[in-house]
PDB file of C-alpha atoms and ligand atoms in Angstrom:
ATOM      1  CA  MET A   1     -63.821   8.903  92.203  1.00  0.00           C
ATOM      2  CA  ALA A   2     -61.247  11.434  91.562  1.00  0.00           C
ATOM      3  CA  ARG A   3     -61.266  14.485  92.983  1.00  0.00           C
ATOM      4  CA  PHE A   4     -59.101  17.477  90.631  1.00  0.00           C
ATOM      5  CA  GLY A   5     -56.765  20.388  91.947  1.00  0.00           C
ATOM      6  CA  MET A   6     -53.933  21.730  91.055  1.00  0.00           C
ATOM      7  CA  VAL A   7     -50.711  22.818  92.524  1.00  0.00           C
ATOM      8  CA  ILE A   8     -49.042  25.414  90.565  1.00  0.00           C
ATOM      9  CA  ASP A   9     -45.163  26.370  91.293  1.00  0.00           C
ATOM     10  CA  THR A  10     -44.987  30.555  92.084  1.00  0.00           C
ATOM     11  CA  ARG A  11     -41.295  29.755  92.123  1.00  0.00           C
ATOM     12  CA  GLN A  12     -41.509  28.612  88.446  1.00  0.00           C
ATOM     13  CA  CYS A  13     -44.228  31.123  87.232  1.00  0.00           C
ATOM     14  CA  VAL A  14     -42.444  33.887  85.102  1.00  0.00           C
ATOM     15  CA  GLY A  15     -45.864  35.539  84.282  1.00  0.00           C
ATOM     16  CA  CYS A  16     -45.560  34.657  81.157  1.00  0.00           C
ATOM     17  CA  MET A  17     -49.177  34.610  80.547  1.00  0.00           C
ATOM     18  CA  ASP A  18     -49.056  31.688  77.730  1.00  0.00           C
ATOM     19  CA  CYS A  19     -51.890  29.825  80.315  1.00  0.00           C
ATOM     20  CA  VAL A  20     -53.638  32.676  79.724  1.00  0.00           C
ATOM     21  CA  VAL A  21     -53.613  32.803  75.992  1.00  0.00           C
ATOM     22  CA  ALA A  22     -53.987  28.967  75.537  1.00  0.00           C
ATOM     23  CA  CYS A  23     -57.451  29.101  78.103  1.00  0.00           C
ATOM     24  CA  GLN A  24     -58.472  32.038  75.491  1.00  0.00           C
ATOM     25  CA  THR A  25     -58.090  29.859  73.142  1.00  0.00           C
ATOM     26  CA  GLU A  26     -59.098  25.998  73.596  1.00  0.00           C
ATOM     27  CA  ASN A  27     -62.124  27.673  75.674  1.00  0.00           C
ATOM     28  CA  ASP A  28     -63.577  30.330  72.940  1.00  0.00           C
ATOM     29  CA  VAL A  29     -63.528  32.920  75.452  1.00  0.00           C
ATOM     30  CA  PRO A  30     -64.446  36.509  73.976  1.00  0.00           C
ATOM     31  CA  GLN A  31     -62.052  39.332  73.677  1.00  0.00           C
ATOM     32  CA  GLY A  32     -61.455  40.908  76.867  1.00  0.00           C
ATOM     33  CA  TYR A  33     -62.412  38.353  79.020  1.00  0.00           C
ATOM     34  CA  CYS A  34     -60.236  35.435  80.586  1.00  0.00           C
ATOM     35  CA  ARG A  35     -60.615  32.470  83.051  1.00  0.00           C
ATOM     36  CA  ASP A  36     -57.509  32.581  84.253  1.00  0.00           C
ATOM     37  CA  TRP A  37     -55.024  35.394  85.014  1.00  0.00           C
ATOM     38  CA  ILE A  38     -51.877  36.485  86.585  1.00  0.00           C
ATOM     39  CA  VAL A  39     -51.192  38.058  89.766  1.00  0.00           C
ATOM     40  CA  SER A  40     -48.232  39.378  91.128  1.00  0.00           C
ATOM     41  CA  GLU A  41     -47.543  40.396  94.812  1.00  0.00           C
ATOM     42  CA  LEU A  42     -44.600  42.158  96.628  1.00  0.00           C
ATOM     43  CA  ARG A  43     -43.747  40.527  99.357  1.00  0.00           C
ATOM     44  CA  GLY A  44     -41.519  42.233 102.673  1.00  0.00           C
ATOM     45  CA  SER A  45     -40.045  45.640 102.476  1.00  0.00           C
ATOM     46  CA  PHE A  46     -37.250  47.143 101.100  1.00  0.00           C
ATOM     47  CA  PRO A  47     -34.499  46.225 100.874  1.00  0.00           C
ATOM     48  CA  THR A  48     -35.196  42.571 101.271  1.00  0.00           C
ATOM     49  CA  LEU A  49     -37.928  42.663  98.204  1.00  0.00           C
ATOM     50  CA  SER A  50     -39.721  39.624  96.633  1.00  0.00           C
ATOM     51  CA  MET A  51     -41.865  38.873  93.856  1.00  0.00           C
ATOM     52  CA  GLU A  52     -44.637  36.273  93.498  1.00  0.00           C
ATOM     53  CA  ILE A  53     -46.129  35.466  90.497  1.00  0.00           C
ATOM     54  CA  ARG A  54     -49.394  33.714  90.772  1.00  0.00           C
ATOM     55  CA  SER A  55     -51.339  32.156  87.579  1.00  0.00           C
ATOM     56  CA  GLU A  56     -55.088  32.209  88.599  1.00  0.00           C
ATOM     57  CA  ARG A  57     -58.319  30.646  88.165  1.00  0.00           C
ATOM     58  CA  CYS A  58     -61.906  28.977  90.120  1.00  0.00           C
ATOM     59  CA  ASN A  59     -60.425  26.869  92.631  1.00  0.00           C
ATOM     60  CA  HIS A  60     -62.871  23.545  91.784  1.00  0.00           C
ATOM     61  CA  CYS A  61     -63.897  24.611  95.342  1.00  0.00           C
ATOM     62  CA  ASP A  62     -64.581  21.232  97.642  1.00  0.00           C
ATOM     63  CA  ASN A  63     -67.655  23.908  99.100  1.00  0.00           C
ATOM     64  CA  PRO A  64     -68.312  25.906  96.413  1.00  0.00           C
ATOM     65  CA  PRO A  65     -70.820  28.904  97.822  1.00  0.00           C
ATOM     66  CA  CYS A  66     -71.667  29.620  93.877  1.00  0.00           C
ATOM     67  CA  VAL A  67     -73.058  26.206  93.456  1.00  0.00           C
ATOM     68  CA  ALA A  68     -75.222  26.818  96.499  1.00  0.00           C
ATOM     69  CA  CYS A  69     -77.016  29.573  95.712  1.00  0.00           C
ATOM     70  CA  CYS A  70     -77.463  29.255  92.063  1.00  0.00           C
ATOM     71  CA  PRO A  71     -81.240  29.101  91.983  1.00  0.00           C
ATOM     72  CA  THR A  72     -81.519  27.208  88.047  1.00  0.00           C
ATOM     73  CA  GLY A  73     -78.838  24.356  88.799  1.00  0.00           C
ATOM     74  CA  ALA A  74     -76.863  25.774  86.548  1.00  0.00           C
ATOM     75  CA  SER A  75     -73.733  26.005  88.731  1.00  0.00           C
ATOM     76  CA  HIS A  76     -72.548  22.324  90.007  1.00  0.00           C
ATOM     77  CA  VAL A  77     -70.731  19.791  90.645  1.00  0.00           C
ATOM     78  CA  ALA A  78     -69.481  17.408  87.345  1.00  0.00           C
ATOM     79  CA  GLU A  79     -67.766  14.122  87.004  1.00  0.00           C
ATOM     80  CA  PRO A  80     -65.446  12.878  86.812  1.00  0.00           C
ATOM     81  CA  GLY A  81     -63.085  15.136  89.593  1.00  0.00           C
ATOM     82  CA  ARG A  82     -66.226  16.801  90.575  1.00  0.00           C
ATOM     83  CA  VAL A  83     -65.458  19.999  89.272  1.00  0.00           C
ATOM     84  CA  VAL A  84     -67.316  22.588  89.229  1.00  0.00           C
ATOM     85  CA  LEU A  85     -69.130  23.198  85.760  1.00  0.00           C
ATOM     86  CA  VAL A  86     -71.965  26.236  84.849  1.00  0.00           C
ATOM     87  CA  THR A  87     -74.278  24.787  82.269  1.00  0.00           C
ATOM     88  CA  PRO A  88     -74.980  28.188  80.285  1.00  0.00           C
ATOM     89  CA  GLU A  89     -78.703  26.860  78.588  1.00  0.00           C
ATOM     90  CA  LYS A  90     -79.249  26.834  82.492  1.00  0.00           C
ATOM     91  CA  CYS A  91     -78.163  29.856  83.617  1.00  0.00           C
ATOM     92  CA  ILE A  92     -80.023  32.934  84.102  1.00  0.00           C
ATOM     93  CA  GLY A  93     -77.745  35.610  84.380  1.00  0.00           C
ATOM     94  CA  CYS A  94     -78.555  36.662  88.005  1.00  0.00           C
ATOM     95  CA  LYS A  95     -75.144  36.977  89.019  1.00  0.00           C
ATOM     96  CA  ALA A  96     -76.005  35.539  92.423  1.00  0.00           C
ATOM     97  CA  CYS A  97     -72.932  33.117  91.645  1.00  0.00           C
ATOM     98  CA  ILE A  98     -70.407  35.891  91.020  1.00  0.00           C
ATOM     99  CA  ALA A  99     -71.398  37.576  94.766  1.00  0.00           C
ATOM    100  CA  ALA A 100     -70.526  34.459  96.351  1.00  0.00           C
ATOM    101  CA  CYS A 101     -66.865  33.592  94.679  1.00  0.00           C
ATOM    102  CA  PRO A 102     -64.531  35.168  96.757  1.00  0.00           C
ATOM    103  CA  TYR A 103     -62.098  34.459  94.203  1.00  0.00           C
ATOM    104  CA  GLY A 104     -63.630  36.858  91.558  1.00  0.00           C
ATOM    105  CA  ALA A 105     -63.277  33.360  88.999  1.00  0.00           C
ATOM    106  CA  ARG A 106     -66.567  34.242  87.314  1.00  0.00           C
ATOM    107  CA  TYR A 107     -67.770  36.850  84.513  1.00  0.00           C
ATOM    108  CA  VAL A 108     -70.595  37.373  82.080  1.00  0.00           C
ATOM    109  CA  HIS A 109     -70.325  36.258  78.789  1.00  0.00           C
ATOM    110  CA  PRO A 110     -71.295  38.534  76.093  1.00  0.00           C
ATOM    111  CA  GLU A 111     -74.479  36.049  75.694  1.00  0.00           C
ATOM    112  CA  GLY A 112     -75.574  36.345  78.842  1.00  0.00           C
ATOM    113  CA  TYR A 113     -74.021  33.615  81.247  1.00  0.00           C
ATOM    114  CA  VAL A 114     -72.159  33.313  83.788  1.00  0.00           C
ATOM    115  CA  ASP A 115     -68.532  31.850  82.219  1.00  0.00           C
ATOM    116  CA  LYS A 116     -65.623  30.230  83.906  1.00  0.00           C
ATOM    117  CA  CYS A 117     -62.815  28.147  84.223  1.00  0.00           C
ATOM    118  CA  SER A 118     -64.034  24.192  82.983  1.00  0.00           C
ATOM    119  CA  PHE A 119     -60.648  22.941  84.421  1.00  0.00           C
ATOM    120  CA  CYS A 120     -60.384  22.024  80.620  1.00  0.00           C
ATOM    121  CA  HIS A 121     -63.906  19.603  81.146  1.00  0.00           C
ATOM    122  CA  HIS A 122     -63.688  18.624  77.822  1.00  0.00           C
ATOM    123  CA  ARG A 123     -59.883  17.352  78.052  1.00  0.00           C
ATOM    124  CA  THR A 124     -59.625  15.860  81.270  1.00  0.00           C
ATOM    125  CA  LYS A 125     -62.681  13.713  81.237  1.00  0.00           C
ATOM    126  CA  ASP A 126     -60.230  11.901  78.483  1.00  0.00           C
ATOM    127  CA  GLY A 127     -57.296  12.143  81.094  1.00  0.00           C
ATOM    128  CA  VAL A 128     -55.500  15.041  78.735  1.00  0.00           C
ATOM    129  CA  ASP A 129     -54.248  18.076  81.179  1.00  0.00           C
ATOM    130  CA  PRO A 130     -56.212  21.080  80.904  1.00  0.00           C
ATOM    131  CA  ALA A 131     -54.752  23.318  78.048  1.00  0.00           C
ATOM    132  CA  CYS A 132     -52.819  25.953  80.108  1.00  0.00           C
ATOM    133  CA  VAL A 133     -50.916  23.529  82.103  1.00  0.00           C
ATOM    134  CA  SER A 134     -49.973  21.568  78.746  1.00  0.00           C
ATOM    135  CA  VAL A 135     -48.362  24.740  77.532  1.00  0.00           C
ATOM    136  CA  CYS A 136     -46.180  25.923  80.643  1.00  0.00           C
ATOM    137  CA  PRO A 137     -42.959  26.979  79.860  1.00  0.00           C
ATOM    138  CA  THR A 138     -41.243  26.289  83.097  1.00  0.00           C
ATOM    139  CA  ARG A 139     -43.457  23.741  84.340  1.00  0.00           C
ATOM    140  CA  ALA A 140     -45.277  25.783  86.669  1.00  0.00           C
ATOM    141  CA  LEU A 141     -48.651  24.399  86.536  1.00  0.00           C
ATOM    142  CA  HIS A 142     -49.601  20.883  87.723  1.00  0.00           C
ATOM    143  CA  PHE A 143     -53.289  18.860  87.280  1.00  0.00           C
ATOM    144  CA  GLY A 144     -54.409  15.862  88.531  1.00  0.00           C
ATOM    145  CA  ASP A 145     -55.991  13.441  91.283  1.00  0.00           C
ATOM    146  CA  LEU A 146     -55.525  15.037  94.908  1.00  0.00           C
ATOM    147  CA  ASP A 147     -57.185  11.680  96.527  1.00  0.00           C
ATOM    148  CA  ASP A 148     -54.632   9.450  94.489  1.00  0.00           C
ATOM    149  CA  PRO A 149     -51.670   9.194  96.739  1.00  0.00           C
ATOM    150  CA  ARG A 150     -49.489   8.226  93.677  1.00  0.00           C
ATOM    151  CA  SER A 151     -50.026  11.281  91.572  1.00  0.00           C
ATOM    152  CA  ALA A 152     -47.492  14.090  90.958  1.00  0.00           C
ATOM    153  CA  VAL A 153     -49.987  16.469  92.763  1.00  0.00           C
ATOM    154  CA  SER A 154     -50.617  14.425  95.983  1.00  0.00           C
ATOM    155  CA  GLU A 155     -46.759  13.423  96.251  1.00  0.00           C
ATOM    156  CA  LEU A 156     -45.940  17.795  95.286  1.00  0.00           C
ATOM    157  CA  LEU A 157     -47.947  18.113  98.341  1.00  0.00           C
ATOM    158  CA  ARG A 158     -46.734  15.545 100.426  1.00  0.00           C
ATOM    159  CA  THR A 159     -43.553  16.482 100.098  1.00  0.00           C
ATOM    160  CA  ARG A 160     -43.860  20.305  99.589  1.00  0.00           C
ATOM    161  CA  ARG A 161     -44.774  23.736 101.768  1.00  0.00           C
ATOM    162  CA  HIS A 162     -48.285  24.791  99.890  1.00  0.00           C
ATOM    163  CA  ARG A 163     -51.038  27.176 100.858  1.00  0.00           C
ATOM    164  CA  THR A 164     -54.203  28.078  99.185  1.00  0.00           C
ATOM    165  CA  LEU A 165     -55.536  31.448  98.189  1.00  0.00           C
ATOM    166  CA  LEU A 166     -57.994  32.528 101.288  1.00  0.00           C
ATOM    167  CA  PRO A 167     -58.729  29.722 103.353  1.00  0.00           C
ATOM    168  CA  GLU A 168     -60.818  31.963 106.271  1.00  0.00           C
ATOM    169  CA  ALA A 169     -63.918  31.939 103.600  1.00  0.00           C
ATOM    170  CA  GLY A 170     -63.960  27.914 104.229  1.00  0.00           C
ATOM    171  CA  THR A 171     -64.749  27.002 100.248  1.00  0.00           C
ATOM    172  CA  ARG A 172     -61.861  24.872 100.513  1.00  0.00           C
ATOM    173  CA  PRO A 173     -60.382  25.557  97.458  1.00  0.00           C
ATOM    174  CA  ARG A 174     -58.236  22.840  95.086  1.00  0.00           C
ATOM    175  CA  ILE A 175     -55.474  25.037  93.611  1.00  0.00           C
ATOM    176  CA  PHE A 176     -52.976  25.000  95.655  1.00  0.00           C
ATOM    177  CA  TYR A 177     -49.901  27.513  95.845  1.00  0.00           C
ATOM    178  CA  LEU A 178     -45.840  25.887  96.414  1.00  0.00           C
ATOM    179  CA  GLY A 179     -43.204  28.486  97.334  1.00  0.00           C
TER     180      GLY A 179
HETATM  181 FE1  SF4 B   1     -67.304  28.554  92.653  1.00  0.00          FE
HETATM  182 FE2  SF4 B   1     -65.355  30.685  92.659  1.00  0.00          FE
HETATM  183 FE3  SF4 B   1     -64.562  27.992  94.532  1.00  0.00          FE
HETATM  184 FE4  SF4 B   1     -64.601  28.770  91.594  1.00  0.00          FE
HETATM  185  S1  SF4 B   1     -63.014  29.928  93.143  1.00  0.00           S
HETATM  186  S2  SF4 B   1     -65.729  27.087  92.697  1.00  0.00           S
HETATM  187  S3  SF4 B   1     -66.464  30.176  91.242  1.00  0.00           S
HETATM  188  S4  SF4 B   1     -66.479  29.950  95.129  1.00  0.00           S
HETATM  189 FE1  SF4 B   2     -76.732  30.279  88.353  1.00  0.00          FE
HETATM  190 FE2  SF4 B   2     -76.426  31.727  86.289  1.00  0.00          FE
HETATM  191 FE3  SF4 B   2     -77.124  32.727  88.610  1.00  0.00          FE
HETATM  192 FE4  SF4 B   2     -74.599  32.560  88.059  1.00  0.00          FE
HETATM  193  S1  SF4 B   2     -75.637  33.756  87.229  1.00  0.00           S
HETATM  194  S2  SF4 B   2     -76.457  31.761  90.043  1.00  0.00           S
HETATM  195  S3  SF4 B   2     -74.663  30.197  87.172  1.00  0.00           S
HETATM  196  S4  SF4 B   2     -78.310  31.469  87.090  1.00  0.00           S
END
């Protein structure tokens, strides 16, 4: 069984926001909200400063506190890919999952349910890349099966230095950053 994840090359990302716009269009994200976003972080100290630009979204954690705390089962782990999804019809808008997520990955949709990145489940279940990955002009985003040793994401993780965000939170994120 697949375990979907993403590998993001921060050295390739130019912060163009194409991934954000593609996601909003693909997933009908209401204006003023987003399922993915760009973070710019200054590193080092003057005069040896560098800037890291990151495309961030739900990490589809292996140990997701948002699923454990959901009282209705709206937040759940789905196949293929063991992705973390929300069923809007089951969501009562209690926001327990928003409080539990250390990454700020969720928001309340104007219609009252909680929404977030689904790794474009409607595409990836048929073997098509998420919208953000497919539009990235610098190919900074890579999507695939982390459990398949022949996948491009596994190859990148084998050969390049990488890290996850907030590993100390114990959620075991499945988005890895290179560079
Ligand atoms: Fe849940 Fe947040 Fe992890 Fe996504 S990033 S699976 S919303 S804890
Ligand atoms: Fe579950 Fe919705 Fe409550 Fe989140 S807001 S914990 S998805 S019922």
